[in-house]
Coordinates of C-alpha atoms in Angstrom, one line a residue:
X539 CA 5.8 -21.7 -115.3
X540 CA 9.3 -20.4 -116.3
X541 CA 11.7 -23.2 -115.7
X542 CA 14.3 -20.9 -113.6
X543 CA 11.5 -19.7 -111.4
X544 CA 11.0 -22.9 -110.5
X545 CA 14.4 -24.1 -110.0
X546 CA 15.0 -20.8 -107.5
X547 CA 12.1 -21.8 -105.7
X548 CA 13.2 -25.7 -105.0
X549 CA 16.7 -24.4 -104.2
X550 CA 15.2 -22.1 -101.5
X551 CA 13.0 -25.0 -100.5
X552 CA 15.7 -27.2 -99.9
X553 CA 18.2 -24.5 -98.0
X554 CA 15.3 -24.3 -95.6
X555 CA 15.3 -28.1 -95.0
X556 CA 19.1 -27.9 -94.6
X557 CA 18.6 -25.3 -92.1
X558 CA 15.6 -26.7 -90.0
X559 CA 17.9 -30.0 -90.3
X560 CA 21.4 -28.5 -88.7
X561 CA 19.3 -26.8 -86.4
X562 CA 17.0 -29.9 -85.1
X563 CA 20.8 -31.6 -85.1
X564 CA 22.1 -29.1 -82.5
X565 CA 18.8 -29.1 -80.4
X566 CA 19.2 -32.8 -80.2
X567 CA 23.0 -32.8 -79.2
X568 CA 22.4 -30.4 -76.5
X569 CA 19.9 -32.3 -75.1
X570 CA 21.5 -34.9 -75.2
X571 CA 24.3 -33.8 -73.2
X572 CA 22.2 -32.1 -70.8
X573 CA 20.2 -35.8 -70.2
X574 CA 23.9 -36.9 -69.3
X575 CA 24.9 -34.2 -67.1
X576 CA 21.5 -35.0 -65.3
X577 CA 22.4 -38.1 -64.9
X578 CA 26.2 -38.4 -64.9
X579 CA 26.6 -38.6 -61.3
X580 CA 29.5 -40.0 -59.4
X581 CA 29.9 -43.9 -59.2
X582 CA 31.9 -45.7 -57.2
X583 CA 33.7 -48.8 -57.6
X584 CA 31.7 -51.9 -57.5
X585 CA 31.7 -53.3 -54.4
X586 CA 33.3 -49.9 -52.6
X587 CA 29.9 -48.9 -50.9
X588 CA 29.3 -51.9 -49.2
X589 CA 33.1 -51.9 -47.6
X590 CA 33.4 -48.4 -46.2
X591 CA 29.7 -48.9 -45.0
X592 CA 31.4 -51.6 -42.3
X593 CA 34.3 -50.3 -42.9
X594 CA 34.2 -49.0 -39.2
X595 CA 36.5 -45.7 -39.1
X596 CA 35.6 -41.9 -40.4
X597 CA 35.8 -41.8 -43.9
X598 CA 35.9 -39.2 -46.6
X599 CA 35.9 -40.1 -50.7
X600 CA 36.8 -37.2 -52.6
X601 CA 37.1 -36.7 -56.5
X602 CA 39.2 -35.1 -58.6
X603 CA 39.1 -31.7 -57.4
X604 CA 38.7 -32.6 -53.7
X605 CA 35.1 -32.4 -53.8
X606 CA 33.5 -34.7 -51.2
X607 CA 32.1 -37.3 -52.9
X608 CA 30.9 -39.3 -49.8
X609 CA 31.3 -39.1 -45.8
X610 CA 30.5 -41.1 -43.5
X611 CA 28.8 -39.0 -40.3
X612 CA 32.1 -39.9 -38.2
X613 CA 33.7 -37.5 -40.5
X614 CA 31.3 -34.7 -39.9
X615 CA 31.1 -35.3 -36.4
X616 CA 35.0 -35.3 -36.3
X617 CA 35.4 -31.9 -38.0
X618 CA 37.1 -32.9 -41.3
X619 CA 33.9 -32.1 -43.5
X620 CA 31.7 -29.2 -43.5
X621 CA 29.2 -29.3 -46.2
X622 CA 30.7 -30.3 -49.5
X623 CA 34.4 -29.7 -48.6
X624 CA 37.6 -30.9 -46.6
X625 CA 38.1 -28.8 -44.0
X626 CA 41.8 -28.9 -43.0
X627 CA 44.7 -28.2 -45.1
X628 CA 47.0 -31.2 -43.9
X629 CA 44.2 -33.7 -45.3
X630 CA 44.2 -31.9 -48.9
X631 CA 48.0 -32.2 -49.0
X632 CA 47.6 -35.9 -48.3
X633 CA 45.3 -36.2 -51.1
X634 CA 47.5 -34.1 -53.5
X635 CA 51.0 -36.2 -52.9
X636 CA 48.4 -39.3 -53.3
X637 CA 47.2 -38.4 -56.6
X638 CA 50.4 -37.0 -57.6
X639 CA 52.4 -40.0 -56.4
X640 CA 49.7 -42.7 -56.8
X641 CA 51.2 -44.1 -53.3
X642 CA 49.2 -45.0 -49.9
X643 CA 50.2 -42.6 -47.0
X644 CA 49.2 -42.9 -43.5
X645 CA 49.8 -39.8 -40.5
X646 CA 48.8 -39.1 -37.2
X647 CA 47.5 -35.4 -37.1
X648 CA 46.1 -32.6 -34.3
X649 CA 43.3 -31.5 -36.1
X650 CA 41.2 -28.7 -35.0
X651 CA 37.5 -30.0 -33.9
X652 CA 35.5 -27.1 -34.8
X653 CA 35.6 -24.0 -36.5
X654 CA 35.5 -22.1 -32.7
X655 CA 37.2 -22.8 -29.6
X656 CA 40.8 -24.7 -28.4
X657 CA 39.6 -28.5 -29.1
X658 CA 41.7 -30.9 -30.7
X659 CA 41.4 -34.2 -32.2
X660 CA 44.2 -36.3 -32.7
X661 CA 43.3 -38.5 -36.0
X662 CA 45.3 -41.6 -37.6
X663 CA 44.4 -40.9 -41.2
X664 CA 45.4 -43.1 -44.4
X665 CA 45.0 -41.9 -47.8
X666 CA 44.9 -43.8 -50.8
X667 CA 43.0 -44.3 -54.3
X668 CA 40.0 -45.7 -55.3
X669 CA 39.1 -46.8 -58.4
X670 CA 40.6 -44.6 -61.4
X671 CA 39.8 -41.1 -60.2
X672 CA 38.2 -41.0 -56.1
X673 CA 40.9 -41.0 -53.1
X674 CA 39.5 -42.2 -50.0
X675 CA 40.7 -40.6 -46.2
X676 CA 40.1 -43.1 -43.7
X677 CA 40.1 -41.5 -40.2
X678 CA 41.0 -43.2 -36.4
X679 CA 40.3 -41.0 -33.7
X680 CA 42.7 -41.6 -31.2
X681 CA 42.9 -38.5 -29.2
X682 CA 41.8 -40.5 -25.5
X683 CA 44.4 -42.9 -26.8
X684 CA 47.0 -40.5 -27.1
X685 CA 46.1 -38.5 -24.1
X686 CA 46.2 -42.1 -22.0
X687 CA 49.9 -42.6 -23.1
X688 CA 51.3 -39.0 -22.3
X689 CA 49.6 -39.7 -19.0
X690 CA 51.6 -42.6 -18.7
X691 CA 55.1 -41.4 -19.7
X692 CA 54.5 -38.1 -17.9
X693 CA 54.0 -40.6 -14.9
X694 CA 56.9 -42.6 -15.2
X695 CA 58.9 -40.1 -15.7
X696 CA 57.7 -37.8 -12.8
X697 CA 58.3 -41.3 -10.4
X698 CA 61.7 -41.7 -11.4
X699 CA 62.6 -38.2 -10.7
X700 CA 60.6 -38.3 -7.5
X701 CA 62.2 -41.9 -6.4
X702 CA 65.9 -40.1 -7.3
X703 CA 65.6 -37.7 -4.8
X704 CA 65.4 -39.4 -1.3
X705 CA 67.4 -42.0 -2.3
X706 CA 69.9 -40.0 -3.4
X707 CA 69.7 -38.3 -0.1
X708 CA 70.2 -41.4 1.7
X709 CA 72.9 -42.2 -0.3
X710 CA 74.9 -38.8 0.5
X711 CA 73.5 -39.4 4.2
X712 CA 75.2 -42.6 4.4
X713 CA 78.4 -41.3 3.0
X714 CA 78.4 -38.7 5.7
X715 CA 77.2 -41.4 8.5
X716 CA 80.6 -43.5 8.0
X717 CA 83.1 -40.6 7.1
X718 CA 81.7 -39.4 10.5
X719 CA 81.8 -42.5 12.8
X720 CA 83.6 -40.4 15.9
X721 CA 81.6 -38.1 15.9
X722 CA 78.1 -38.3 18.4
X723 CA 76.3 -35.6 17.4
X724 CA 76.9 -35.7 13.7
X725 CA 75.9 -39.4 13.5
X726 CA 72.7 -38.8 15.7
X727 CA 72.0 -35.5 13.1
X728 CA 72.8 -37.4 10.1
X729 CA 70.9 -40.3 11.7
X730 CA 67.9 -38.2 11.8
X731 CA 67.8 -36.8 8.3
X732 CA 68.3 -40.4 7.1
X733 CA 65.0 -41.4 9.0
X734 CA 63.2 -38.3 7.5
X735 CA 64.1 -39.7 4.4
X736 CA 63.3 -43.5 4.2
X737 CA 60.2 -42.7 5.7
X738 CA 59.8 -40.0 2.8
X739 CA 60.8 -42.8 0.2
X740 CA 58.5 -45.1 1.9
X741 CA 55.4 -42.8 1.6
X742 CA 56.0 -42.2 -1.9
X743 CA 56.0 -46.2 -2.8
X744 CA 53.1 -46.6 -1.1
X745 CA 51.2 -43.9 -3.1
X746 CA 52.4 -45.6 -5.9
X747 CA 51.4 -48.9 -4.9
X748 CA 47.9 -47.2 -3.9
X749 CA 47.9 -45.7 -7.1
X750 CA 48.5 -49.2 -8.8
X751 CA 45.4 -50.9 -7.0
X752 CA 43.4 -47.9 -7.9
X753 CA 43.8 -48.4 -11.4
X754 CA 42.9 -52.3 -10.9
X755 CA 40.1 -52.1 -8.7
X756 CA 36.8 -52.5 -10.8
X757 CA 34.5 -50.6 -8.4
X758 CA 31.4 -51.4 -10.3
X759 CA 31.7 -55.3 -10.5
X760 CA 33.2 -55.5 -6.9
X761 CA 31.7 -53.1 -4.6
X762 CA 29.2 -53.1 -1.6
X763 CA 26.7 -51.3 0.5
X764 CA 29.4 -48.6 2.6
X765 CA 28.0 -46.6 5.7
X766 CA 29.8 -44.0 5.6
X767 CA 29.9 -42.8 9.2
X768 CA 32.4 -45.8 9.5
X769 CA 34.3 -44.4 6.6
X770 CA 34.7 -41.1 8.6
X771 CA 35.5 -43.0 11.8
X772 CA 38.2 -45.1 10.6
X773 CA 39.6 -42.3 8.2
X774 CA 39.7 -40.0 11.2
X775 CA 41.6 -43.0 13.5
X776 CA 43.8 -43.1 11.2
X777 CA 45.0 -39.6 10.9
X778 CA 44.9 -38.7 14.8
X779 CA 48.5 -39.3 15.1
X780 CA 49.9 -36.9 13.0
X781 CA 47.4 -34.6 14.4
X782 CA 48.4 -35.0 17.9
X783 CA 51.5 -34.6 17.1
X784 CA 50.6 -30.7 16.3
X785 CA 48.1 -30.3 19.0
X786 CA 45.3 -30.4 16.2
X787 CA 42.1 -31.5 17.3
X788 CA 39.9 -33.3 14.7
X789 CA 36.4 -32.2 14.9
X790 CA 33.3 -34.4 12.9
X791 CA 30.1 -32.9 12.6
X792 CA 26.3 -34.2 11.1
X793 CA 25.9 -38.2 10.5
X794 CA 23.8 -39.8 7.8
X795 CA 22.3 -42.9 7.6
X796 CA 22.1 -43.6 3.6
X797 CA 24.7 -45.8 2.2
X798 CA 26.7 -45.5 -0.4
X799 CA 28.2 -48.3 -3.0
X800 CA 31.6 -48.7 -3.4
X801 CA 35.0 -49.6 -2.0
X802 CA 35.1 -48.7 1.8
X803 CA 38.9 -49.3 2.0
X804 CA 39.6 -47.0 -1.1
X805 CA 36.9 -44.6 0.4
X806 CA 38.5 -44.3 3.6
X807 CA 41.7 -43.9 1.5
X808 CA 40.5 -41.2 -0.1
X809 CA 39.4 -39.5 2.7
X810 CA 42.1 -40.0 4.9
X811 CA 44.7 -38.5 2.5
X812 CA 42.4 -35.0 2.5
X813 CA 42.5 -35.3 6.4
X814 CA 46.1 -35.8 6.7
X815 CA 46.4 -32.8 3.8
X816 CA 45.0 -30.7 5.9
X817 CA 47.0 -31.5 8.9
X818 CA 49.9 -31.2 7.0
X819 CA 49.1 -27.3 6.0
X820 CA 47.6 -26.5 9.0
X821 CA 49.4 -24.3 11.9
X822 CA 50.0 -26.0 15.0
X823 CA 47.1 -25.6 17.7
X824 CA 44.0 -25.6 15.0
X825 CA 41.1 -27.2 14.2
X826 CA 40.4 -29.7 11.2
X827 CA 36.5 -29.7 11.0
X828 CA 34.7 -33.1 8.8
X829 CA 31.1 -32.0 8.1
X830 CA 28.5 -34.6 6.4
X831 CA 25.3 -34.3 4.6
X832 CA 22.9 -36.4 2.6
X833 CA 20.9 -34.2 0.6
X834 CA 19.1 -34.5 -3.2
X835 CA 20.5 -38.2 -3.6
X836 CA 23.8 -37.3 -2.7
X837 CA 26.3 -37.8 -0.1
X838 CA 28.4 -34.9 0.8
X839 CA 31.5 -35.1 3.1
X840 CA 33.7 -31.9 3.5
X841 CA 37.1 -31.0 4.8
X842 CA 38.0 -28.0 6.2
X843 CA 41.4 -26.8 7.9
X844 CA 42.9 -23.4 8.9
X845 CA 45.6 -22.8 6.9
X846 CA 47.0 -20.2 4.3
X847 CA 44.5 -21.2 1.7
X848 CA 45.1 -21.5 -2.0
X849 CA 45.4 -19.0 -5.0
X850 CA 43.4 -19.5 -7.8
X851 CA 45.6 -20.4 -10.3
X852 CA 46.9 -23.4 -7.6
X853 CA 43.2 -24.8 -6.9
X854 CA 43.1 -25.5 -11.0
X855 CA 46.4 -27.7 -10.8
X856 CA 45.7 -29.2 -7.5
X857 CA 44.8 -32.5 -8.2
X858 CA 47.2 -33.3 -10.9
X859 CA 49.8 -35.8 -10.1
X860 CA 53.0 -34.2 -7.9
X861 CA 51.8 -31.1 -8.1
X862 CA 52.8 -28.9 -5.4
X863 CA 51.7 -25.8 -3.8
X864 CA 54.8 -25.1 -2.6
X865 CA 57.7 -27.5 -3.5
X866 CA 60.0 -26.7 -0.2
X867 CA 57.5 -27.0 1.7
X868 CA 55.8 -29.6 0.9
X869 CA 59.5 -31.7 1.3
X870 CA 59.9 -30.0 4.4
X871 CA 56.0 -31.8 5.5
X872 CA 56.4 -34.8 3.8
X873 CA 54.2 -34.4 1.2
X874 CA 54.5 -36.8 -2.2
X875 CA 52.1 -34.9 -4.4
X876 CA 49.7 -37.9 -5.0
X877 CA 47.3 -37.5 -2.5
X878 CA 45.1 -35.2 -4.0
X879 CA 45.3 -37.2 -7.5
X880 CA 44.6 -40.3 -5.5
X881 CA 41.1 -38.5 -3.8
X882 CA 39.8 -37.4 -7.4
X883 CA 40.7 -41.2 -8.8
X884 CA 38.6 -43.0 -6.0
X885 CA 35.6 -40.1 -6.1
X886 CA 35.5 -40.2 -9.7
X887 CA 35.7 -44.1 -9.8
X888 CA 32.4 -44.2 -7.3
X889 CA 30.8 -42.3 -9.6
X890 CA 30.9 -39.0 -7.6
X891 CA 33.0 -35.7 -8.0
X892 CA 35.7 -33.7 -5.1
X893 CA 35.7 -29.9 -5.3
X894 CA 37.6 -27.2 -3.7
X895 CA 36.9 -24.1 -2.0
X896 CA 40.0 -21.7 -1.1
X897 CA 41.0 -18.3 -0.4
X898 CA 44.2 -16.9 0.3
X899 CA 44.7 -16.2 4.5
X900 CA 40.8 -18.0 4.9
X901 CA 41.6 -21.9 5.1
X902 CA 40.8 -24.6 2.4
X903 CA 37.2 -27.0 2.4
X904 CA 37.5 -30.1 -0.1
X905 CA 34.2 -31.6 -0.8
X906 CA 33.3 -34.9 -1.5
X907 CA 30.2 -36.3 -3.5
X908 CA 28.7 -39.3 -3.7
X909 CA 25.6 -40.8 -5.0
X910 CA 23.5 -43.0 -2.3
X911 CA 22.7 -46.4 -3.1
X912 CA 19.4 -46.3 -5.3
X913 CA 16.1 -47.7 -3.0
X914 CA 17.0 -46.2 0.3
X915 CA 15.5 -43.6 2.5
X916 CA 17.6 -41.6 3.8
X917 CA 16.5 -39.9 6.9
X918 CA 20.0 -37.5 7.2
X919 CA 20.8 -35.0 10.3
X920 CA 21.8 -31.2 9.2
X921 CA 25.2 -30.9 10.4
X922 CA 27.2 -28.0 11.5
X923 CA 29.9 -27.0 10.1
X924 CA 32.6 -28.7 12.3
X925 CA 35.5 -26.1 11.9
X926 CA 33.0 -23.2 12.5
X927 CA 33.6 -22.4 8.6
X928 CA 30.7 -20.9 6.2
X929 CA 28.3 -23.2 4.6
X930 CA 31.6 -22.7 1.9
X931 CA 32.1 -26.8 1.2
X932 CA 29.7 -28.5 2.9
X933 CA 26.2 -28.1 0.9
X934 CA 25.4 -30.9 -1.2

């Protein structure tokens, strides 16, 4: 054979090889790489797992690119993930200035709780890295928290202005007393509007005071069985000056013979503010009608007076501490404000619920519920409606 033949075919041979070589090179890389990516998923730092898993708090890892790494279910149940990503913008800054700064930051954010609707949560969140490349959110919820202490300042607040008032008018009152010794009639007049006062100031302390036990009393751990026909009694005893004093006739109706268990002093409390409430806002010459009913496991007692009734927009804020329908009048009556948030502390606290039923020009009926004590019979007498009102606030 002719020596160059040759030599052209072993130099095509061995570009082939060279080929097939390069290519089963490339094919090797690429598979390769593709075994890591498979298996190139994201590690934490030893010993990080185990931490945030009793770590107690919401908490969120996040890599480089804010992609959730891991949650806990705090954190979905919270609102702040949603699949694979952060949900709110104020945690992705946090995590930015973190991995910009390399510093720990810690704020207290109103974070939105869903992606619908008006609710809240109020988070203590505290950002900082992990390892060389995660950042890890760690999330408080402390929206009841928060909520508690507005509630407190708001009340504090609201007492001191409420406290200022009367006893500034006794102040001027007593100014006017000795500036106006010679005078009969203005001493007996100023005399007058002093004891309207103190006895104003005094009402209000003792709300407060009530208030105070209330938030004491541990119902649960200290109560008894209550009948609470002698609830109504004494509540009603209690509240027939007052009424006489506007020719208002107090009228009970139904009796039941299940008991409840709970508090009878803070029951009878509770109910004797709603009665003097609606003596209060009654007219002179009228009927306040107390209907009960034991019916499905529950106790009902109603309240129901004839006076000018409530709009809609004053039943919602009703029961909120120093509320007032009317602020003049209810100085004029007496009235602190409390007595309504003082009802729905001592229902709610017995495990039962007050409602309202109002129209303007058609009266008021307050409801209360309570559950009966769990093994009794009750063997309960339909009432009638005791102020000749619908069946409005007293069904069960």
């Amino acid at each position: 054979m002719d020596p160059m033949l040759i030599g052209v075919i072993a130099g095509l041979l061995g570009l082939s090889f060279g080929v097939f070589g390069v290519l089963a090179f490339r094919i090797s890389e690429q598979q390769r790489r593709i075994v890591d990516v498979e298996f190139d998923e994201p590690a934490l730092p030893p010993g990080a797992a185990e931490v945030l898993a009793v770590v107690g708090k919401a908490f969120v890892v996040v890599d480089a690119i804010d992609g959730v790494v891991r949650a806990s279910p705090a954190a979905y149940a919270y609102g702040l993930v949603r699949g694979h990503t952060v949900v709110h913008r104020e945690l992705l800054d946090m995590t930015a200035n973190v991995r910009r700064d390399g510093v720990i930051l810690e704020k207290q954010l109103e974070l939105q709780r869903g992606p619908v609707g008006q609710g809240v949560i109020i988070v203590q969140v505290r950002a900082a890295m992990l390892g060389e490349e995660y950042i890890l959110l760690l999330a408080d919820d402390r929206t009841e928290i928060t909520r508690t202490e507005e509630i407190r300042n708001d009340f504090v607040a609201n007492v001191s202005h409420e406290l200022k008032t009367p006893v500034g008018a006794i102040s001027l009152l007593a100014e006017a007393l000795e500036s106006s010794a010679d005078d009969e009639e203005a001493v007996r007049r100023f005399a007058a509007r002093m004891h309207k006062e103190s006895a104003r100031l005094a009402a209000l302390v003792q709300d407060i005071i009530e208030l105070s036990r209330l938030q004491a009393a541990n119902v649960a751990q200290e109560g008894h069985p209550v009948d609470i026909n002698d609830v109504i009694s004494e509540a009603v005893d209690r509240s027939q000056l007052p009424a006489e004093s506007k020719n208002i006739q107090i009228v009970i109706g139904g009796r039941v013979d299940a008991k409840v268990y709970g508090d009878q002093d803070l029951l009878v409390t509770a109910l004797r503010n709603l009665i003097d409430n609606a003596i209060r806002y009654s007219p002179e010459n009228t009927r306040v009608g107390i209907g009960v009913r034991a019916k499905e496991g529950l106790i009902a007692i109603s309240v129901t007076d004839q006076g000018e009734g409530l709009s809609a927009e004053d039943q919602e804020r009703v029961f909120e501490r120093f509320y007032r329908v009317d602020t003049a009048r209810s100085r004029h009556t007496g009235g602190t404000g409390l007595g309504l948030s003082i009802v729905k502390h001592v229902i709610s606290n017995h495990g039962g619920e007050v409602t309202l039923w109002s129209q303007p020009g058609q009266g008021s009926t307050f409801t209360l519920r309570l559950p009966e004590m769990e093994g009794q019979a009750p063997n309960a007498k339909e009432p009638k409606d005791a102020a000749g009102a619908h069946e409005r606030g007293v069904t069960a």
